[in-house]
Short mmCIF file of C-alpha atoms in Angstrom, two decimals:
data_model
loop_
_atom_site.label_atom_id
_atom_site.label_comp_id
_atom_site.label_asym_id
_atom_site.label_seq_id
_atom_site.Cartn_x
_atom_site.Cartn_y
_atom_site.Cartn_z
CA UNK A 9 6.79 5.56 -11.91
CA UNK A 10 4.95 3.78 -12.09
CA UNK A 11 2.06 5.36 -13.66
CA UNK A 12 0.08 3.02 -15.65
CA UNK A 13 -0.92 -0.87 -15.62
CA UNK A 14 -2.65 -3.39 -17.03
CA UNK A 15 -5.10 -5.94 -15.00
CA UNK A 16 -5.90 -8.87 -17.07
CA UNK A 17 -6.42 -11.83 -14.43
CA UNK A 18 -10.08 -12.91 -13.55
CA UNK A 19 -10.38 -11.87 -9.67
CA UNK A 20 -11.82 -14.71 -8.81
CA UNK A 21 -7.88 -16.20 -10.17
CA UNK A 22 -6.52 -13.63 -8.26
CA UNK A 23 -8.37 -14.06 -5.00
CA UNK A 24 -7.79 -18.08 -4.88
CA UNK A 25 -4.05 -17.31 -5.59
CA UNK A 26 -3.80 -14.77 -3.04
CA UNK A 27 -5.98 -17.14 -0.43
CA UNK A 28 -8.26 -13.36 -0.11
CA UNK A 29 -11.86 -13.06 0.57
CA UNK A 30 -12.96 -11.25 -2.64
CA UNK A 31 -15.24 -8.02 -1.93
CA UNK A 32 -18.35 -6.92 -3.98
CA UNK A 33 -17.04 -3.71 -5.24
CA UNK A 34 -13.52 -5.34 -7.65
CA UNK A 35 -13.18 -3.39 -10.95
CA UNK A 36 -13.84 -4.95 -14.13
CA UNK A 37 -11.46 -6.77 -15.98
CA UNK A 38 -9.62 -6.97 -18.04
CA UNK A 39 -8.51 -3.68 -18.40
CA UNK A 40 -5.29 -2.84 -20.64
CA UNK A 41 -4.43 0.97 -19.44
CA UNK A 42 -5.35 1.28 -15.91
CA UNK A 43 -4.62 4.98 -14.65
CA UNK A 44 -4.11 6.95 -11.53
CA UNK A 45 -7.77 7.61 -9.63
CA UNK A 46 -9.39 4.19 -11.00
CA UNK A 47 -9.92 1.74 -8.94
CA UNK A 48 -7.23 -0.75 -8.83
CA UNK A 49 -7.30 -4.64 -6.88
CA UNK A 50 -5.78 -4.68 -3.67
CA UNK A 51 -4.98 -7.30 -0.98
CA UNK A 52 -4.95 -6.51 2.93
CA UNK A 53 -4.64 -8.51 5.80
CA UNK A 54 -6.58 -8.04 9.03
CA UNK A 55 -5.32 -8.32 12.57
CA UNK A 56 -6.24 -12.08 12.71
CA UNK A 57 -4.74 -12.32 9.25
CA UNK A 58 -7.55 -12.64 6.99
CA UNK A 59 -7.07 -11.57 3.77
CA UNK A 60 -9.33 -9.56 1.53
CA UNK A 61 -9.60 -8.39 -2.15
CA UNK A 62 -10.78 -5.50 -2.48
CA UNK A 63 -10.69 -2.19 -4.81
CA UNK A 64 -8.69 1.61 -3.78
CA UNK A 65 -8.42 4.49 -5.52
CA UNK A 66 -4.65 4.79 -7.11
CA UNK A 67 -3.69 7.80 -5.50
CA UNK A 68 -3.29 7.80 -1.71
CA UNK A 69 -5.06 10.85 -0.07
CA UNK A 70 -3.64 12.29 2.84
CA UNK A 71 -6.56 12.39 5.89
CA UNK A 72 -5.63 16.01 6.45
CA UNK A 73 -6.56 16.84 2.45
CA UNK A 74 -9.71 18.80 2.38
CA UNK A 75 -10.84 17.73 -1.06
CA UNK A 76 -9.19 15.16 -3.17
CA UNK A 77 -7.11 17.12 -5.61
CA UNK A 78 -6.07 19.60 -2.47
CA UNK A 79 -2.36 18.45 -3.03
CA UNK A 80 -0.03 16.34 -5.44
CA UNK A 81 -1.44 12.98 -6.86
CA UNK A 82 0.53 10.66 -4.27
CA UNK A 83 0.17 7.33 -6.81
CA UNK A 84 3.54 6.25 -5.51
CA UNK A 85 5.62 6.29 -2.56
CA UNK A 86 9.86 6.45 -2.62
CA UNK A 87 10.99 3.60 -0.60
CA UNK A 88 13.45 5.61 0.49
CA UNK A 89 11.98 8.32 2.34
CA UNK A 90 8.30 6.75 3.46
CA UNK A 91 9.48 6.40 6.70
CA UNK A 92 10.16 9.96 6.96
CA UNK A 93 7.09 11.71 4.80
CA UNK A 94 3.85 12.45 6.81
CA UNK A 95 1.26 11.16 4.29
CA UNK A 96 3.51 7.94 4.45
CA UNK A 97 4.80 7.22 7.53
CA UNK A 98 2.03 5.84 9.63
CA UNK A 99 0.55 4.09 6.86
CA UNK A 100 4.11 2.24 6.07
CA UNK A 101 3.74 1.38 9.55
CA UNK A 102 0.18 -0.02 10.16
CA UNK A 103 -1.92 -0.41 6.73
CA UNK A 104 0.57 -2.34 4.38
CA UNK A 105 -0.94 -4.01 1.27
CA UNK A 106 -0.05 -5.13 -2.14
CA UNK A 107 -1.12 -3.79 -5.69
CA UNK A 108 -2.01 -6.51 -8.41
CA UNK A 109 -1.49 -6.26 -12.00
CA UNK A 110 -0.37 -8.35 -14.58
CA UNK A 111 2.24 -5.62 -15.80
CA UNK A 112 3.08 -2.47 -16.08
CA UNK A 113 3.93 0.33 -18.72
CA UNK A 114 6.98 2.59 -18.82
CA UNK A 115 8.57 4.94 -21.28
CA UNK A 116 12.03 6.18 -23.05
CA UNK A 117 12.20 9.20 -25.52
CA UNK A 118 13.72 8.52 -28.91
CA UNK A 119 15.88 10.96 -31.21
CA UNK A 120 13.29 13.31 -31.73
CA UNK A 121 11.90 13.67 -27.77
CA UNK A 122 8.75 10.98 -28.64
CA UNK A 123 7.82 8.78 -26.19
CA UNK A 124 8.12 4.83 -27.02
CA UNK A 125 6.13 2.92 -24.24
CA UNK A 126 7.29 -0.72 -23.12
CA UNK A 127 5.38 -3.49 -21.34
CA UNK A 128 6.69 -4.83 -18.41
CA UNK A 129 5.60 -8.08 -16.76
CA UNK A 130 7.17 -10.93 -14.66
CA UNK A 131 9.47 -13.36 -16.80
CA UNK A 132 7.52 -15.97 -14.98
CA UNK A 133 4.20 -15.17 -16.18
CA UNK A 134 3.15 -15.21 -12.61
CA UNK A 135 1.01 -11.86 -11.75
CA UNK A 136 3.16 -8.83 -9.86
CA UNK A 137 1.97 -7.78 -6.37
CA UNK A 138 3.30 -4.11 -5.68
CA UNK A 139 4.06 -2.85 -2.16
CA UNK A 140 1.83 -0.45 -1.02
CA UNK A 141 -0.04 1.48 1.63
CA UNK A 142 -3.63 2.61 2.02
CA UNK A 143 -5.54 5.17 3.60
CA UNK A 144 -8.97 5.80 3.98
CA UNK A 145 -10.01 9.49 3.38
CA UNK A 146 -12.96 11.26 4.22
CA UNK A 147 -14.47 14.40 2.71
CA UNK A 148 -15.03 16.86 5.43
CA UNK A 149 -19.12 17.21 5.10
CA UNK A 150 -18.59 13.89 7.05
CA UNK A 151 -19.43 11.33 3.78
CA UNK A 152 -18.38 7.63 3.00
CA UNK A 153 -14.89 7.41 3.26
CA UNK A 154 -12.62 6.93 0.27
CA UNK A 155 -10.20 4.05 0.52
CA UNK A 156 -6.56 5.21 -1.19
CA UNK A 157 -3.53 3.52 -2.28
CA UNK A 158 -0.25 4.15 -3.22
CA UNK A 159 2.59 1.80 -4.41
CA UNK A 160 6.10 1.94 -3.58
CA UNK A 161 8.91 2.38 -5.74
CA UNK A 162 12.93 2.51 -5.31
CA UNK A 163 15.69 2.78 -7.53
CA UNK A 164 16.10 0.28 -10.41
CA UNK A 165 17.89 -2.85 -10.98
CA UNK A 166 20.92 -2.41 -13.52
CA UNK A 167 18.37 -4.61 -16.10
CA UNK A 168 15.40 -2.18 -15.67
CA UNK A 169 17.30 1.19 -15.76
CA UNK A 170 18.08 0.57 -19.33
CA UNK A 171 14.33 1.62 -19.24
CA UNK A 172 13.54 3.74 -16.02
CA UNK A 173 15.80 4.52 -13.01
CA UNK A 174 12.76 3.80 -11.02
CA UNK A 175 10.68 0.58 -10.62
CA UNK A 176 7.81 -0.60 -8.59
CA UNK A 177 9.05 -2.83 -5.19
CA UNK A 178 7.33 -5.96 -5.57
CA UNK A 179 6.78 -8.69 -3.12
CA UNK A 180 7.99 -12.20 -3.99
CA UNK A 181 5.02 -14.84 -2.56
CA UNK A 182 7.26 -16.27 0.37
CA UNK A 183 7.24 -12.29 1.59
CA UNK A 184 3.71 -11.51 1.32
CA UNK A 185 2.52 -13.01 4.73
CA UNK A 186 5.33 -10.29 5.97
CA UNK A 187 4.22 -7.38 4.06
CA UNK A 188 0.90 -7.59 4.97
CA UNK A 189 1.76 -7.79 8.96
CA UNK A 190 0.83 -11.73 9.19
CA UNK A 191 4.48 -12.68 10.21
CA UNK A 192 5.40 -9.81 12.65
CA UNK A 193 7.69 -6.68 11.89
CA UNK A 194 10.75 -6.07 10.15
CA UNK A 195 9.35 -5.44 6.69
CA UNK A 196 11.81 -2.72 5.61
CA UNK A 197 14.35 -5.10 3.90
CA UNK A 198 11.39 -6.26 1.76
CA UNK A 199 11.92 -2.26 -0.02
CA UNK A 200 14.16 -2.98 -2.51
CA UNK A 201 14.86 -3.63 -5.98
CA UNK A 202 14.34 -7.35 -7.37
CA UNK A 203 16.26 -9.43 -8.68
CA UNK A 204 17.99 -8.88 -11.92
CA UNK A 205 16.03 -11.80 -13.96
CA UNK A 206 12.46 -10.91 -12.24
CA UNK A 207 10.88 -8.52 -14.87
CA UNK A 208 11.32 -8.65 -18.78
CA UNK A 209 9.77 -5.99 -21.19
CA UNK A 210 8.31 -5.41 -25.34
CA UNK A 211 7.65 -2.14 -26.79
CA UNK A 212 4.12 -1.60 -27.44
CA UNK A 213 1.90 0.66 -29.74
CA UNK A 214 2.08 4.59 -28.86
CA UNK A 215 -1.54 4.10 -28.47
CA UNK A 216 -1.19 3.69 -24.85
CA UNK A 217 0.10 7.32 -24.48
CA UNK A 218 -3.31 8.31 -23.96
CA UNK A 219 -5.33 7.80 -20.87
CA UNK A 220 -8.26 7.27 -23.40
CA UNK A 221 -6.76 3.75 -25.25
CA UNK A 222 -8.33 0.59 -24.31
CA UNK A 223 -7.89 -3.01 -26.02
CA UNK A 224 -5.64 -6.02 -25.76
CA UNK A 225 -3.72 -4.62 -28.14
CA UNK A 226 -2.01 -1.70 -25.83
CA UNK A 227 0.01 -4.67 -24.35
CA UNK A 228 1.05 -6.50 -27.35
CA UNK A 229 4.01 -6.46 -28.78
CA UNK A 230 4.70 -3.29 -31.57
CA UNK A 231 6.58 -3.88 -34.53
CA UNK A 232 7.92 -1.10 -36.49
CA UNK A 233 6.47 -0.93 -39.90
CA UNK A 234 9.13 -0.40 -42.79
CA UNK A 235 8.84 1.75 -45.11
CA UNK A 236 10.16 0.92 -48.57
CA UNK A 237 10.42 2.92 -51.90
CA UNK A 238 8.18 2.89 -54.55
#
């Protein structure tokens, strides 16, 4: 995890909140089931600190990949071990950035083995901004390169494993000038869980199993319909 989000927020919102230069090429919103290899909003911060919007692919691509699919789909990133993995370890290093969505889907299996999606967003309403690390990949007949992304994860809070033992690591707005390299090194204490009371969570419509679904109503909240006798 995690695997699938939603973007809902105007960019131009999410560019003034972020204080970013918006670029031309920032996918359409809103869009209710973002997947892996779509283009997703990302901030990064240049060596004077100047910010930038921009859109990656989800799916970091390691430079030494000779065609995109030449390996696993590397959407995400364990916290624990990017220091240590090579498609990871220089990027953790030198091309930090954060991930924005307005929340993010996970799943639990019921009695029978089905899978029952959930919602999960910030209790404050405020949008979530996602670790992450980029990479720009380039085919090898020498074309444009491909700008990639990956988000980290780590192991859940107690309140989120009653969904996932996973969860994204997400940035709280005093540490984004750190994760992004504006206040000087020492981000690795920033790769943790959050806070118990950050995130809260609805079950939503199975429709979002598939890659396919699109509508505001992926995100809303799914009530079970009763059945009654007749």
């Amino acid at each position: 995890m995690c695997g699938r989000m939603a973007v809902t927020l105007p960019m131009d919102a999410m560019a003034q909140l972020f204080a970013a230069a918006p670029a031309n090429n920032l996918p359409d919103v809103p869009n209710f089931n973002v997947c892996p290899t779509t283009q997703v909003p990302v901030v990064t911060s240049d060596a004077d600190g100047d910010r930038k919007l921009a859109a990656m692919r989800w799916g970091l691509i390691p430079k030494w990949y000779k065609k995109p699919n030449d390996g696993p789909l590397l959407i995400n990133a364990r916290a624990e071990t990017v220091l240590e993995k090579p498609a990871f370890r220089e990027a953790v290093q030198a091309r930090r950035a954060l991930v924005l969505c307005s929340g993010f889907f996970e799943w639990t299996k019921d009695a029978d083995g089905g899978r029952d999606p959930w919602y999960i967003t910030r209790r404050d309403g405020a949008p979530l901004a996602l670790a992450a690390l980029w990479q720009d990949w380039t085919p090898p007949d020498g074309d444009t390169a491909l700008r990639t992304v990956a988000a980290l994860t780590t192991g859940a809070n107690s309140a989120m494993s009653a969904i996932h033992h996973r969860m994204p690591v997400i940035v709280e707005q005093s540490d984004w000038p750190l994760w992004l390299g504006e206040a000087g090194k020492g981000a690795a204490p920033l790769m943790r869980a959050a806070p118990e009371d950050t995130l809260e969570w609805h079950r939503v419509s199975r429709s979002v199993n598939s890659n396919r679904a699109a509508g505001p109503e992926l995100i809303e909240t799914w009530e079970p319909v009763e059945v009654t006798d007749t």
